[in-house]
Coordinates of C-alpha atoms and ligand atoms in Angstrom, one line a residue:
M1 CA 82.9 -154.4 -114.3
T2 CA 86.6 -155.3 -114.8
A3 CA 89.2 -152.8 -115.8
Q4 CA 89.5 -154.6 -119.2
A5 CA 85.8 -154.6 -120.0
N6 CA 85.4 -150.9 -119.6
P7 CA 87.7 -149.8 -122.4
L8 CA 86.1 -152.5 -124.6
R9 CA 82.7 -151.1 -124.0
W10 CA 84.0 -147.7 -124.9
V11 CA 85.6 -149.0 -128.1
L12 CA 82.2 -150.6 -129.0
L13 CA 80.4 -147.4 -128.3
L14 CA 82.9 -145.5 -130.4
L15 CA 82.5 -148.0 -133.2
I16 CA 78.7 -147.4 -133.1
A17 CA 79.0 -143.6 -133.0
A18 CA 81.8 -143.2 -135.5
V19 CA 81.0 -145.9 -138.1
I20 CA 77.6 -147.6 -137.8
V21 CA 75.5 -144.5 -137.1
P22 CA 76.9 -142.4 -139.9
T23 CA 76.8 -145.4 -142.3
V24 CA 73.2 -146.1 -141.5
C25 CA 72.3 -142.4 -141.8
L26 CA 74.2 -142.3 -145.1
L27 CA 72.4 -145.3 -146.5
W28 CA 69.0 -143.9 -145.5
F29 CA 69.9 -140.5 -147.0
M30 CA 71.1 -142.3 -150.3
N31 CA 67.8 -144.2 -150.4
Q32 CA 65.8 -141.0 -150.0
A33 CA 68.0 -139.2 -152.5
V34 CA 67.6 -141.9 -155.2
R35 CA 63.8 -141.8 -154.7
N36 CA 63.7 -138.0 -154.9
E37 CA 66.0 -138.1 -157.9
R38 CA 63.4 -140.1 -159.9
L39 CA 60.7 -137.6 -159.1
A40 CA 63.1 -134.7 -159.7
V41 CA 64.2 -136.1 -163.1
Q42 CA 60.5 -136.6 -164.0
Q43 CA 59.8 -133.0 -163.1
K44 CA 63.0 -131.7 -164.8
L45 CA 62.2 -133.5 -168.0
I46 CA 58.7 -132.2 -168.0
D47 CA 59.9 -128.7 -167.4
V48 CA 62.5 -128.9 -170.1
Y49 CA 59.9 -130.2 -172.6
S50 CA 57.3 -127.7 -171.5
K51 CA 59.7 -124.8 -172.2
K52 CA 60.6 -126.3 -175.6
A53 CA 56.9 -126.9 -176.4
Q54 CA 56.1 -123.4 -175.5
R55 CA 58.7 -122.2 -178.0
F56 CA 57.9 -124.6 -180.8
F57 CA 54.1 -124.8 -180.5
V58 CA 53.1 -121.4 -179.2
E59 CA 55.7 -118.8 -179.9
V60 CA 56.7 -120.0 -183.3
P61 CA 53.1 -120.5 -184.7
D62 CA 52.0 -117.2 -183.0
L63 CA 54.8 -115.3 -184.8
F64 CA 54.1 -117.0 -188.0
F65 CA 50.3 -116.5 -188.0
A66 CA 50.6 -112.9 -186.8
G67 CA 52.5 -112.3 -190.1
K68 CA 49.6 -114.0 -191.9
E69 CA 47.1 -111.9 -190.1
E70 CA 48.9 -108.8 -191.2
H71 CA 48.9 -110.1 -194.7
L72 CA 45.2 -110.8 -194.6
R73 CA 44.5 -107.3 -193.3
S74 CA 46.6 -105.8 -196.1
Y75 CA 44.2 -106.9 -198.9
P76 CA 42.6 -104.0 -200.6
L77 CA 39.1 -105.1 -199.7
N78 CA 37.5 -102.1 -201.4
E79 CA 39.2 -102.9 -204.7
P80 CA 38.3 -106.6 -205.2
R81 CA 39.5 -106.4 -208.8
N82 CA 43.1 -105.9 -207.4
F83 CA 43.1 -108.2 -204.5
F84 CA 41.7 -111.0 -206.5
Q85 CA 44.7 -110.8 -208.7
L86 CA 46.9 -110.9 -205.6
F87 CA 45.6 -114.3 -204.9
A88 CA 46.7 -115.5 -208.3
A89 CA 50.0 -113.9 -208.8
G90 CA 50.9 -112.2 -205.5
P91 CA 54.3 -112.8 -203.9
D92 CA 52.8 -114.7 -200.9
R93 CA 50.2 -117.2 -201.9
F94 CA 49.6 -118.3 -198.3
F95 CA 45.8 -117.8 -198.7
Q96 CA 44.3 -119.5 -201.6
G97 CA 40.8 -118.2 -201.4
M98 CA 38.8 -115.8 -199.3
L99 CA 35.3 -115.2 -198.2
I100 CA 34.2 -111.7 -197.4
Y101 CA 31.0 -111.0 -195.5
A102 CA 29.3 -107.6 -195.2
P103 CA 28.8 -106.2 -191.7
Q104 CA 25.2 -107.4 -192.0
G105 CA 26.4 -110.9 -192.6
E106 CA 25.7 -111.5 -196.3
L107 CA 28.4 -112.9 -198.5
L108 CA 30.1 -110.3 -200.6
Y109 CA 32.7 -112.5 -202.2
P110 CA 32.8 -114.7 -204.0
P111 CA 29.6 -113.8 -205.9
L112 CA 27.7 -116.9 -206.5
F113 CA 25.0 -117.3 -209.1
V114 CA 23.9 -120.0 -211.3
D115 CA 25.0 -119.3 -214.8
T116 CA 22.2 -120.8 -216.9
G117 CA 23.7 -119.7 -220.2
E118 CA 20.3 -118.4 -221.1
N119 CA 21.2 -114.8 -220.7
P120 CA 19.9 -112.9 -223.7
A121 CA 23.1 -110.9 -223.8
D122 CA 24.9 -114.2 -224.7
K123 CA 23.0 -114.5 -228.0
P124 CA 25.4 -112.5 -230.2
F125 CA 28.1 -115.1 -229.4
A126 CA 26.2 -117.6 -231.6
D127 CA 26.9 -115.4 -234.6
K128 CA 30.3 -115.9 -236.0
S129 CA 30.5 -112.9 -238.3
Q130 CA 33.4 -110.5 -238.2
E131 CA 31.3 -107.8 -236.6
T132 CA 30.3 -110.0 -233.8
I133 CA 34.0 -110.8 -233.3
E134 CA 34.9 -107.1 -233.1
L135 CA 32.0 -106.6 -230.7
A136 CA 33.2 -109.5 -228.5
Y137 CA 36.6 -107.8 -228.5
L138 CA 35.2 -104.6 -227.2
L139 CA 33.1 -106.5 -224.6
S140 CA 36.1 -108.6 -223.5
Y141 CA 38.1 -105.6 -222.3
P142 CA 35.8 -103.0 -220.7
D143 CA 37.0 -99.6 -219.7
G144 CA 38.9 -99.6 -216.4
S145 CA 36.5 -97.1 -214.9
A146 CA 33.4 -99.1 -215.7
T147 CA 31.4 -100.6 -212.8
I148 CA 31.8 -104.3 -213.0
T149 CA 28.9 -106.1 -211.4
P150 CA 29.1 -109.9 -211.2
G151 CA 26.7 -110.1 -214.1
V152 CA 28.9 -107.8 -216.3
A153 CA 32.0 -109.8 -215.3
A154 CA 30.3 -113.0 -216.3
R155 CA 29.4 -111.7 -219.7
V156 CA 33.0 -110.4 -220.2
M157 CA 34.3 -113.8 -219.4
R158 CA 32.0 -115.5 -221.8
S159 CA 33.0 -113.0 -224.4
R160 CA 36.7 -113.7 -223.8
V161 CA 36.1 -117.4 -224.3
F162 CA 34.1 -116.8 -227.5
L163 CA 36.8 -114.4 -228.8
A164 CA 39.6 -116.9 -228.2
Q165 CA 37.6 -119.7 -229.8
R166 CA 37.1 -117.5 -232.9
F167 CA 40.7 -116.4 -233.0
L168 CA 41.8 -120.0 -232.9
E169 CA 39.4 -121.0 -235.7
T170 CA 40.4 -118.1 -237.9
A171 CA 44.1 -118.4 -237.1
D172 CA 44.0 -114.8 -236.0
Q173 CA 47.4 -113.5 -234.8
R174 CA 45.7 -111.6 -231.9
L175 CA 45.1 -114.9 -230.1
V176 CA 48.4 -114.8 -228.2
N177 CA 47.9 -111.4 -226.9
H178 CA 44.3 -112.1 -226.0
L179 CA 45.2 -115.2 -224.0
R180 CA 48.2 -113.5 -222.4
R181 CA 46.0 -110.7 -221.2
S182 CA 43.0 -112.8 -220.1
L183 CA 45.0 -115.5 -218.3
G184 CA 47.8 -113.3 -217.0
G185 CA 45.9 -111.6 -214.2
D186 CA 43.3 -109.3 -215.6
F187 CA 40.6 -111.2 -213.6
L188 CA 37.2 -109.7 -212.9
P189 CA 35.1 -110.1 -209.7
G190 CA 32.7 -112.3 -211.4
P191 CA 30.8 -115.4 -210.2
A192 CA 33.4 -117.8 -209.0
E193 CA 32.1 -120.7 -211.0
T194 CA 32.1 -118.7 -214.2
T195 CA 35.6 -117.5 -213.5
A196 CA 36.8 -121.1 -213.0
W197 CA 35.0 -122.2 -216.1
H198 CA 36.4 -119.5 -218.3
I199 CA 40.0 -120.1 -217.1
E200 CA 39.5 -123.8 -217.9
R201 CA 38.3 -123.0 -221.4
L202 CA 41.0 -120.5 -222.2
V203 CA 43.8 -122.8 -221.0
A204 CA 42.3 -125.5 -223.2
I205 CA 42.4 -123.1 -226.2
A206 CA 46.0 -122.2 -225.4
N207 CA 46.9 -125.8 -225.4
Q208 CA 45.1 -126.4 -228.7
A209 CA 46.9 -123.5 -230.3
G210 CA 50.3 -124.9 -229.1
L211 CA 50.9 -121.9 -226.9
A212 CA 51.2 -123.8 -223.6
Q213 CA 54.9 -123.2 -223.4
Q214 CA 54.9 -119.7 -224.6
L215 CA 52.2 -118.8 -222.1
A216 CA 53.4 -121.0 -219.3
N217 CA 53.5 -118.2 -216.7
E218 CA 50.1 -116.9 -217.6
I219 CA 48.6 -120.3 -217.5
Q220 CA 50.1 -120.9 -214.1
T221 CA 48.7 -117.7 -212.8
A222 CA 45.3 -118.5 -214.2
Q223 CA 45.3 -122.0 -212.7
N224 CA 46.2 -120.5 -209.3
Y225 CA 43.2 -118.2 -209.6
R226 CA 41.0 -121.0 -210.7
A227 CA 41.9 -122.9 -207.5
V228 CA 41.2 -119.8 -205.5
C229 CA 37.7 -119.6 -207.1
E230 CA 37.0 -123.2 -206.5
N231 CA 38.1 -123.1 -202.9
A232 CA 36.0 -120.0 -202.3
V233 CA 33.0 -121.6 -203.9
Q234 CA 33.4 -124.7 -201.7
A235 CA 33.8 -122.6 -198.5
A236 CA 31.0 -120.3 -199.4
L237 CA 28.7 -123.3 -199.7
A238 CA 29.7 -124.3 -196.2
Y239 CA 29.3 -120.8 -194.8
P240 CA 26.8 -118.9 -196.9
S241 CA 26.5 -116.1 -194.4
A242 CA 28.5 -114.7 -191.5
A243 CA 26.0 -116.2 -189.1
A244 CA 27.3 -119.7 -190.0
L245 CA 30.6 -118.6 -188.5
D246 CA 29.1 -117.8 -185.1
G247 CA 31.1 -119.6 -182.4
W248 CA 34.2 -119.4 -184.5
P249 CA 36.4 -117.0 -182.5
D250 CA 37.9 -114.1 -184.3
Q251 CA 41.6 -114.3 -185.3
T252 CA 41.7 -118.1 -185.1
I253 CA 42.2 -120.9 -187.5
R254 CA 40.0 -124.0 -188.0
K255 CA 39.7 -126.8 -190.4
L256 CA 36.6 -126.4 -192.6
P257 CA 33.9 -129.0 -192.1
G258 CA 32.2 -131.2 -194.6
G259 CA 35.2 -133.1 -195.8
L260 CA 36.9 -130.0 -197.3
D261 CA 40.6 -130.3 -197.1
L262 CA 40.9 -126.6 -196.4
Y263 CA 41.6 -124.4 -193.4
G264 CA 40.1 -121.0 -192.6
F265 CA 41.5 -118.0 -190.8
K266 CA 38.7 -115.9 -189.4
L267 CA 39.3 -112.2 -189.1
N268 CA 37.2 -109.1 -188.5
V269 CA 38.4 -106.1 -190.5
S270 CA 36.5 -102.9 -190.1
G271 CA 33.2 -104.6 -189.5
Q272 CA 33.6 -107.0 -192.4
T273 CA 34.2 -110.7 -191.6
L274 CA 37.0 -112.3 -193.6
L275 CA 37.7 -116.0 -193.9
G276 CA 41.1 -116.5 -195.4
I277 CA 41.3 -120.0 -196.9
A278 CA 44.5 -122.0 -196.9
A279 CA 45.4 -125.4 -198.1
P280 CA 46.5 -127.9 -195.5
E281 CA 50.1 -127.8 -196.5
Q282 CA 50.3 -124.1 -195.7
I283 CA 48.9 -124.5 -192.2
L284 CA 50.7 -127.8 -191.4
T285 CA 54.2 -126.8 -192.6
I286 CA 54.8 -124.8 -189.5
L287 CA 53.4 -127.5 -187.2
T288 CA 55.2 -130.4 -188.9
A289 CA 58.4 -128.4 -188.8
S290 CA 57.9 -127.9 -185.0
V291 CA 57.2 -131.6 -184.5
S292 CA 60.3 -132.7 -186.3
D293 CA 62.4 -130.0 -184.6
M294 CA 61.3 -131.0 -181.1
Q295 CA 60.6 -134.7 -181.4
D296 CA 63.6 -136.8 -180.2
E297 CA 64.4 -140.3 -179.1
M298 CA 62.6 -139.7 -175.8
I299 CA 59.3 -138.2 -176.8
R300 CA 56.6 -138.5 -179.4
I301 CA 54.4 -135.6 -180.4
Q302 CA 50.9 -135.6 -181.8
V303 CA 48.9 -132.7 -183.2
S304 CA 45.2 -132.8 -183.8
D305 CA 42.9 -130.2 -185.3
N306 CA 39.6 -128.8 -184.2
L307 CA 37.8 -131.8 -185.6
G308 CA 40.0 -134.2 -183.7
N309 CA 41.9 -135.4 -186.7
I310 CA 45.6 -136.1 -186.3
I311 CA 47.3 -133.7 -188.6
A312 CA 51.0 -134.0 -187.5
G313 CA 53.3 -136.3 -185.5
E314 CA 52.8 -139.9 -184.7
P315 CA 49.5 -141.4 -183.7
A316 CA 49.7 -142.5 -180.0
A317 CA 48.1 -145.5 -178.3
D318 CA 45.8 -145.0 -175.4
E319 CA 48.6 -143.6 -173.2
K320 CA 48.2 -140.5 -171.2
P321 CA 50.3 -137.6 -172.5
F322 CA 52.7 -136.1 -170.0
L323 CA 52.0 -132.7 -171.5
K324 CA 49.2 -131.2 -173.5
L325 CA 48.8 -127.7 -174.8
T326 CA 47.0 -125.7 -177.5
A327 CA 49.0 -124.6 -180.5
G328 CA 49.2 -120.9 -179.7
K329 CA 46.5 -118.1 -179.7
F330 CA 45.6 -118.5 -183.4
M331 CA 44.9 -122.3 -183.1
P332 CA 43.1 -122.7 -179.7
D333 CA 41.3 -125.7 -181.0
F334 CA 44.4 -127.6 -182.1
A335 CA 45.8 -129.9 -179.4
V336 CA 49.4 -130.8 -179.1
S337 CA 50.1 -133.9 -177.0
F338 CA 53.5 -135.1 -175.8
Y339 CA 54.2 -138.7 -174.9
F340 CA 57.3 -140.5 -173.6
R341 CA 58.4 -143.2 -176.0
D342 CA 59.5 -145.4 -173.2
S343 CA 57.6 -145.5 -169.9
A344 CA 60.9 -146.4 -168.1
V345 CA 62.4 -143.2 -169.3
F346 CA 62.5 -141.6 -165.8
E347 CA 64.3 -144.7 -164.4
K348 CA 66.8 -144.5 -167.2
A349 CA 67.3 -140.7 -166.9
A350 CA 67.6 -141.0 -163.1
H351 CA 70.0 -144.0 -163.5
R352 CA 73.1 -141.9 -164.0
Q353 CA 72.4 -139.6 -161.1
T354 CA 71.4 -142.6 -159.0
S355 CA 74.7 -144.4 -159.7
L356 CA 76.5 -141.2 -158.9
Y357 CA 74.8 -141.1 -155.5
T358 CA 75.4 -144.8 -155.0
W359 CA 79.1 -144.6 -155.7
T360 CA 79.4 -141.4 -153.6
G361 CA 77.6 -143.2 -150.8
V362 CA 79.8 -146.3 -151.1
L363 CA 82.9 -144.1 -151.1
V364 CA 81.8 -142.1 -148.1
A365 CA 80.7 -145.2 -146.3
G366 CA 84.1 -146.7 -147.1
L367 CA 85.9 -143.6 -145.9
V368 CA 83.8 -143.5 -142.7
T369 CA 84.6 -147.1 -142.1
V370 CA 88.4 -146.7 -142.8
T371 CA 88.5 -143.5 -140.7
G372 CA 86.5 -145.1 -138.0
V373 CA 88.5 -148.3 -138.0
T374 CA 91.8 -146.3 -138.0
A375 CA 90.5 -144.1 -135.1
I376 CA 89.3 -147.2 -133.2
R377 CA 92.6 -148.9 -133.8
A378 CA 94.5 -145.9 -132.6
V379 CA 92.3 -145.7 -129.5
G380 CA 92.7 -149.5 -129.0
R381 CA 96.5 -149.1 -129.4
Q382 CA 96.4 -146.3 -126.9
I383 CA 94.4 -148.4 -124.5
R384 CA 96.9 -151.3 -125.0
M385 CA 99.8 -149.0 -124.4
N386 CA 98.2 -147.7 -121.3
R387 CA 97.7 -151.2 -120.1
L388 CA 101.3 -152.1 -121.0
K389 CA 102.5 -149.0 -119.2
N390 CA 100.5 -150.0 -116.1
D391 CA 101.8 -153.6 -116.4
F392 CA 105.3 -152.3 -116.8
I393 CA 105.2 -150.1 -113.8
A394 CA 103.6 -152.9 -111.7
T395 CA 106.1 -155.5 -112.9
V396 CA 109.1 -153.2 -112.5
T397 CA 108.0 -152.2 -109.1
H398 CA 107.4 -155.8 -108.1
E399 CA 110.7 -157.1 -109.7
L400 CA 112.8 -154.3 -108.2
K401 CA 111.2 -154.3 -104.8
T402 CA 111.9 -158.0 -104.0
P403 CA 115.7 -158.0 -104.6
L404 CA 116.1 -154.5 -103.1
A405 CA 114.1 -155.5 -100.0
S406 CA 116.1 -158.7 -99.4
M407 CA 119.4 -156.9 -100.1
R408 CA 118.4 -154.2 -97.6
L409 CA 117.6 -156.9 -95.0
L410 CA 121.0 -158.6 -95.5
V411 CA 123.0 -155.4 -95.5
D412 CA 121.2 -154.3 -92.3
T413 CA 122.0 -157.6 -90.6
L414 CA 125.6 -157.2 -91.6
L415 CA 125.8 -153.6 -90.5
E416 CA 124.3 -154.4 -87.1
K417 CA 126.9 -157.2 -86.7
R418 CA 124.1 -159.6 -86.0
C419 CA 125.8 -162.3 -87.9
P420 CA 126.7 -165.4 -85.9
D421 CA 129.9 -166.2 -87.7
E422 CA 132.2 -165.4 -90.7
A423 CA 130.8 -168.1 -92.8
T424 CA 127.3 -166.8 -92.5
A425 CA 128.5 -163.3 -93.3
A426 CA 130.2 -164.6 -96.4
E427 CA 126.9 -166.5 -97.4
Y428 CA 125.0 -163.2 -96.9
L429 CA 127.4 -161.3 -99.1
Q430 CA 127.1 -164.1 -101.7
M431 CA 123.3 -163.7 -101.5
I432 CA 123.6 -159.9 -101.9
A433 CA 125.9 -160.4 -104.9
G434 CA 123.2 -162.8 -106.4
E435 CA 120.4 -160.3 -105.9
N436 CA 122.7 -157.6 -107.4
K437 CA 123.3 -159.8 -110.4
R438 CA 119.6 -160.4 -110.8
L439 CA 118.9 -156.7 -110.7
T440 CA 121.7 -156.0 -113.2
H441 CA 120.1 -158.6 -115.5
L442 CA 116.7 -157.0 -115.1
I443 CA 118.0 -153.6 -115.8
D444 CA 120.0 -154.9 -118.8
N445 CA 116.7 -156.2 -120.2
F446 CA 115.0 -152.9 -119.6
L447 CA 117.8 -151.1 -121.4
T448 CA 117.8 -153.5 -124.3
F449 CA 114.1 -153.1 -124.5
S450 CA 114.3 -149.3 -124.4
R451 CA 117.0 -149.3 -127.2
M452 CA 114.9 -151.8 -129.1
E453 CA 111.9 -149.5 -128.8
R454 CA 113.8 -146.5 -130.0
N455 CA 115.5 -148.6 -132.8
K456 CA 118.9 -147.7 -131.3
Q457 CA 120.2 -151.2 -130.9
V458 CA 123.2 -151.8 -133.3
F459 CA 124.5 -155.3 -134.0
D460 CA 128.0 -156.1 -134.9
L461 CA 127.5 -159.1 -137.2
Q462 CA 130.6 -161.3 -137.8
P463 CA 131.2 -164.9 -138.8
I464 CA 131.3 -166.8 -135.6
A465 CA 131.3 -170.4 -134.5
P466 CA 127.9 -171.5 -133.1
A467 CA 129.8 -173.6 -130.5
D468 CA 131.3 -170.4 -129.1
I469 CA 127.9 -168.9 -128.6
A470 CA 126.4 -172.0 -127.0
L471 CA 129.3 -172.6 -124.7
A472 CA 129.4 -169.0 -123.5
A473 CA 125.6 -169.1 -122.8
A474 CA 126.0 -172.4 -121.0
D475 CA 128.8 -170.9 -118.9
A476 CA 126.6 -167.9 -118.0
V477 CA 123.8 -170.0 -116.6
K478 CA 126.1 -172.7 -115.0
T479 CA 126.0 -171.3 -111.5
K480 CA 122.3 -170.6 -111.5
F481 CA 121.5 -174.1 -112.7
A482 CA 123.9 -175.6 -110.1
N483 CA 122.2 -173.6 -107.4
T484 CA 118.7 -174.7 -108.5
H485 CA 119.7 -178.4 -108.9
C486 CA 118.9 -178.2 -112.6
G487 CA 120.0 -181.1 -114.8
F488 CA 121.6 -179.6 -117.8
T489 CA 123.1 -181.1 -121.0
C490 CA 124.7 -179.2 -123.8
T491 CA 125.2 -181.1 -127.1
I492 CA 127.0 -179.4 -130.0
D493 CA 127.5 -181.1 -133.3
D494 CA 130.9 -181.2 -134.8
N495 CA 131.9 -179.3 -137.9
L496 CA 129.1 -176.7 -137.6
P497 CA 129.3 -173.9 -140.2
P498 CA 129.9 -170.5 -138.8
V499 CA 127.0 -168.0 -138.5
N500 CA 126.9 -164.3 -139.2
A501 CA 126.0 -163.0 -135.7
D502 CA 126.6 -160.5 -133.0
Q503 CA 128.1 -162.8 -130.3
G504 CA 127.0 -160.8 -127.3
A505 CA 123.4 -160.5 -128.6
M506 CA 123.2 -164.2 -129.5
I507 CA 124.4 -165.1 -126.0
T508 CA 121.7 -162.9 -124.6
V509 CA 119.2 -164.9 -126.7
L510 CA 120.3 -168.3 -125.4
V511 CA 120.7 -167.1 -121.8
N512 CA 117.1 -165.8 -121.9
L513 CA 115.8 -169.1 -123.3
L514 CA 117.8 -171.2 -120.8
D515 CA 116.8 -168.9 -118.0
N516 CA 113.1 -169.3 -118.9
A517 CA 113.6 -173.1 -119.2
C518 CA 114.8 -173.1 -115.7
K519 CA 112.2 -170.7 -114.4
Y520 CA 109.2 -172.4 -115.8
T521 CA 110.1 -175.9 -114.8
G522 CA 109.2 -177.7 -111.5
A523 CA 111.5 -179.3 -109.0
D524 CA 112.9 -182.0 -111.3
K525 CA 114.5 -179.8 -113.9
Q526 CA 115.9 -181.3 -117.1
I527 CA 117.2 -178.8 -119.6
D528 CA 119.0 -179.4 -122.8
L529 CA 120.8 -177.1 -125.2
R530 CA 121.4 -178.7 -128.6
V531 CA 123.2 -177.1 -131.6
V532 CA 122.8 -178.8 -134.9
A533 CA 123.3 -178.0 -138.6
Q534 CA 120.2 -178.3 -140.7
N535 CA 119.8 -177.6 -144.5
G536 CA 122.5 -175.0 -144.5
S537 CA 121.3 -173.4 -141.3
V538 CA 122.3 -173.8 -137.7
C539 CA 119.6 -174.6 -135.1
F540 CA 119.9 -173.7 -131.4
A541 CA 117.2 -175.7 -129.5
V542 CA 116.5 -175.3 -125.8
T543 CA 114.4 -178.1 -124.4
D544 CA 112.9 -178.3 -121.0
N545 CA 110.5 -180.6 -119.1
G546 CA 108.6 -177.7 -117.5
I547 CA 105.0 -176.4 -117.3
G548 CA 104.7 -175.9 -121.0
I549 CA 102.7 -173.2 -122.8
P550 CA 99.0 -173.5 -123.8
R551 CA 98.5 -173.4 -127.6
R552 CA 96.5 -170.1 -127.4
A553 CA 99.3 -168.3 -125.6
Q554 CA 102.1 -169.6 -127.9
K555 CA 101.7 -166.8 -130.4
K556 CA 101.5 -164.1 -127.8
I557 CA 104.6 -164.9 -125.7
F558 CA 106.8 -162.9 -128.0
N559 CA 104.7 -159.8 -127.4
R560 CA 106.1 -157.2 -125.0
F561 CA 105.1 -157.6 -121.4
Y562 CA 103.1 -160.7 -122.2
Q563 CA 103.1 -163.3 -119.5
V564 CA 101.0 -166.5 -119.5
D565 CA 100.5 -166.1 -115.8
S566 CA 100.5 -162.4 -115.2
R567 CA 99.5 -162.5 -111.5
L568 CA 101.7 -160.4 -109.3
S569 CA 101.7 -163.3 -106.9
R570 CA 103.4 -165.7 -109.3
S571 CA 106.5 -167.3 -107.9
V572 CA 109.0 -166.6 -110.7
E573 CA 110.7 -163.4 -111.4
G574 CA 110.5 -161.6 -114.9
C575 CA 108.6 -158.9 -116.5
G576 CA 107.5 -160.3 -119.8
L577 CA 110.3 -158.7 -121.8
G578 CA 112.7 -161.6 -122.3
L579 CA 111.1 -163.3 -125.3
S580 CA 110.3 -160.0 -127.1
I581 CA 114.0 -159.1 -126.8
V582 CA 114.9 -162.6 -128.1
K583 CA 112.5 -162.2 -131.1
F584 CA 113.9 -158.8 -131.8
I585 CA 117.5 -160.0 -131.9
V586 CA 116.8 -163.1 -133.9
T587 CA 114.8 -161.1 -136.5
A588 CA 117.7 -158.6 -136.8
H589 CA 119.9 -161.6 -137.6
K590 CA 117.4 -162.6 -140.3
G591 CA 116.8 -165.8 -138.4
K592 CA 113.6 -167.3 -137.0
I593 CA 112.4 -168.6 -133.7
D594 CA 109.8 -171.4 -133.2
V595 CA 108.2 -172.8 -130.1
Q596 CA 106.8 -176.3 -129.6
S597 CA 105.1 -176.8 -126.3
A598 CA 102.4 -178.7 -124.5
P599 CA 101.1 -177.9 -121.0
C600 CA 102.8 -180.1 -118.3
K601 CA 105.1 -181.7 -120.8
G602 CA 107.7 -179.1 -121.5
S603 CA 108.7 -176.8 -124.3
V604 CA 111.3 -176.6 -127.1
F605 CA 112.4 -173.1 -128.3
T606 CA 114.4 -173.3 -131.6
V607 CA 116.4 -170.4 -133.0
T608 CA 117.5 -170.9 -136.6
L609 CA 120.3 -168.8 -138.2
E610 CA 121.5 -168.9 -141.7
S611 CA 125.1 -170.3 -141.8
C612 CA 127.8 -168.2 -143.5
K613 CA 128.8 -169.2 -147.0
R614 CA 132.3 -170.6 -146.6
Ligands
ADP1 P1 109.3 -163.4 -118.3 O1 110.1 -162.3 -117.9 O2 107.9 -163.4 -117.7 O3 109.9 -164.7 -118.3 P2 109.4 -163.8 -121.2 O4 109.2 -162.8 -122.3 O5 110.8 -164.3 -121.1 O6 109.0 -163.1 -119.9 O7 108.4 -164.9 -121.4 C1 107.1 -164.6 -121.6 C2 106.2 -165.6 -121.0 O8 106.3 -166.9 -121.7 C3 106.5 -166.0 -119.6 O9 105.9 -165.2 -118.6 C4 106.0 -167.5 -119.5 O10 104.7 -167.4 -119.1 C5 106.1 -168.0 -120.9 N1 107.4 -168.8 -121.0 C6 108.5 -168.5 -121.6 N2 109.4 -169.5 -121.6 C7 108.7 -170.6 -121.1 C8 109.1 -171.9 -121.0 N3 110.3 -172.4 -121.3 N4 108.1 -172.8 -120.4 C9 106.9 -172.3 -120.1 N5 106.5 -171.0 -120.3 C10 107.4 -170.2 -120.8

């Protein structure tokens, strides 16, 4: 395993640990969360609606019907004469009829018997004499203390009808009072059919006498009572004795069978069985109110009675309700079913939460990625820096060691006077000076690099003639080129515009480029420095016929410490800093540097600087 592969492997492992694993875990978690959310939303919705349903269809009806039970218990059962009047004119006409059974089970109210009209006691009513009328008057209003059996009550009622008829025919002023009293509530516990009949007759007489308006209240009361009687008769025919109510739990409400549009509230009061009779609108108001209060755009409610008829809400198709309950303790046979209008409701309800999860997930995944990538880049940079540092130390050591070693050797030779002659000694001293110059150049580069790194390099930009820069650079490399038998040409166009530059820094740039051109060229060196004006700029081009640079490496050569051939054994000196210094200086001059090169053919480095406006 190479030294380079190791850190890479670590970076890869780090990437997996810091980004991929958490992201995969997060995605898995999100997926689970979204799935759970759907179930949770379903349960949450059902919970919410269950609570509401409990309130609207259990608590509210229970409270309402508990009041009605109280009401039913409060009837003065021992005083039928009074409580019958309560049905007709009482403040709360919730019950519109009642059946009362004795503890033994026989029906106490309403008394039912077939009124044949052949009762001998009726005979006097055929006689229209004044005496008969007075007798009928007496019969119509019996003493309050008298015991009124159903038979007696029936006769009283017939008498009242006879009397009213006579008063009408004889235009007797007593008719108004008679009707007011008979219709206004003085009802008797007579047979229900007879009661209904006599009310019907008296109302007809009132209409004939033109008293409908005057007696409007009384007529209304009488009509109410007539309905009570008719309801009671119908119910009594369905339940002639308490035994017929077996199986109907006490304190509960049911719809009456046999096509009767009536509901019954069964109640046991001191051994007697009561069946309070109520019209559908009385029973249904509370349920329809609950339906409309609770139904919303999401759910549909359906209420059905003990016979399975839908009595409130919307009829539902064959769907399965998500919730079903009975309508409180008074209506155990009434079913309330709840349906979702849209089967995709859970999806929709969960959608908001799901998108919240998704966005959070995406955000967290993004954050993890950004953090991971940043961390990995930081680690990568650190690894690169470490490598650079190692390279730097190796390069510096190598570059310093060679000239120092040769200088030491030469100095030792001179000190030990092992020099054959003066000329050789002078040559050695010359060589020591050369090595010294090389070291100075190397250290200069290190210093410039260090200043560059710390952003401490300051440039003194002034308008300067490009020729001055080029000639100074050519002069600096002259000796070296001569020593290495390097063919060198320097072409400078006439009338070049001045450039805004730091002369010393720009000479460093050209010397570095010329130095490289010489270093990276074989034995037959041909180097050219050309300075030309181009589109308002000045170009300094250094051309050589050297080893060239592979395309892949051309971008990297300006990086610090980069060398195409980084082997310590390479023949030429240098530490990979020259071009990075060149690039730094050119950029600080707002200029640019390009390279065109092909392996084995040579390279052209071109520095372009903006010319000064004259
Ligand atoms: P060095 O001190 O190694 O010369 P530089 O930064 O000056 O460092 O150059 C970086 C690398 O670019 C060199 O190591 C060399 O491989 C390549 N290079 C620079 N100039 C030339 C050139 N004229 N011809 C071929 N290769 C070059």
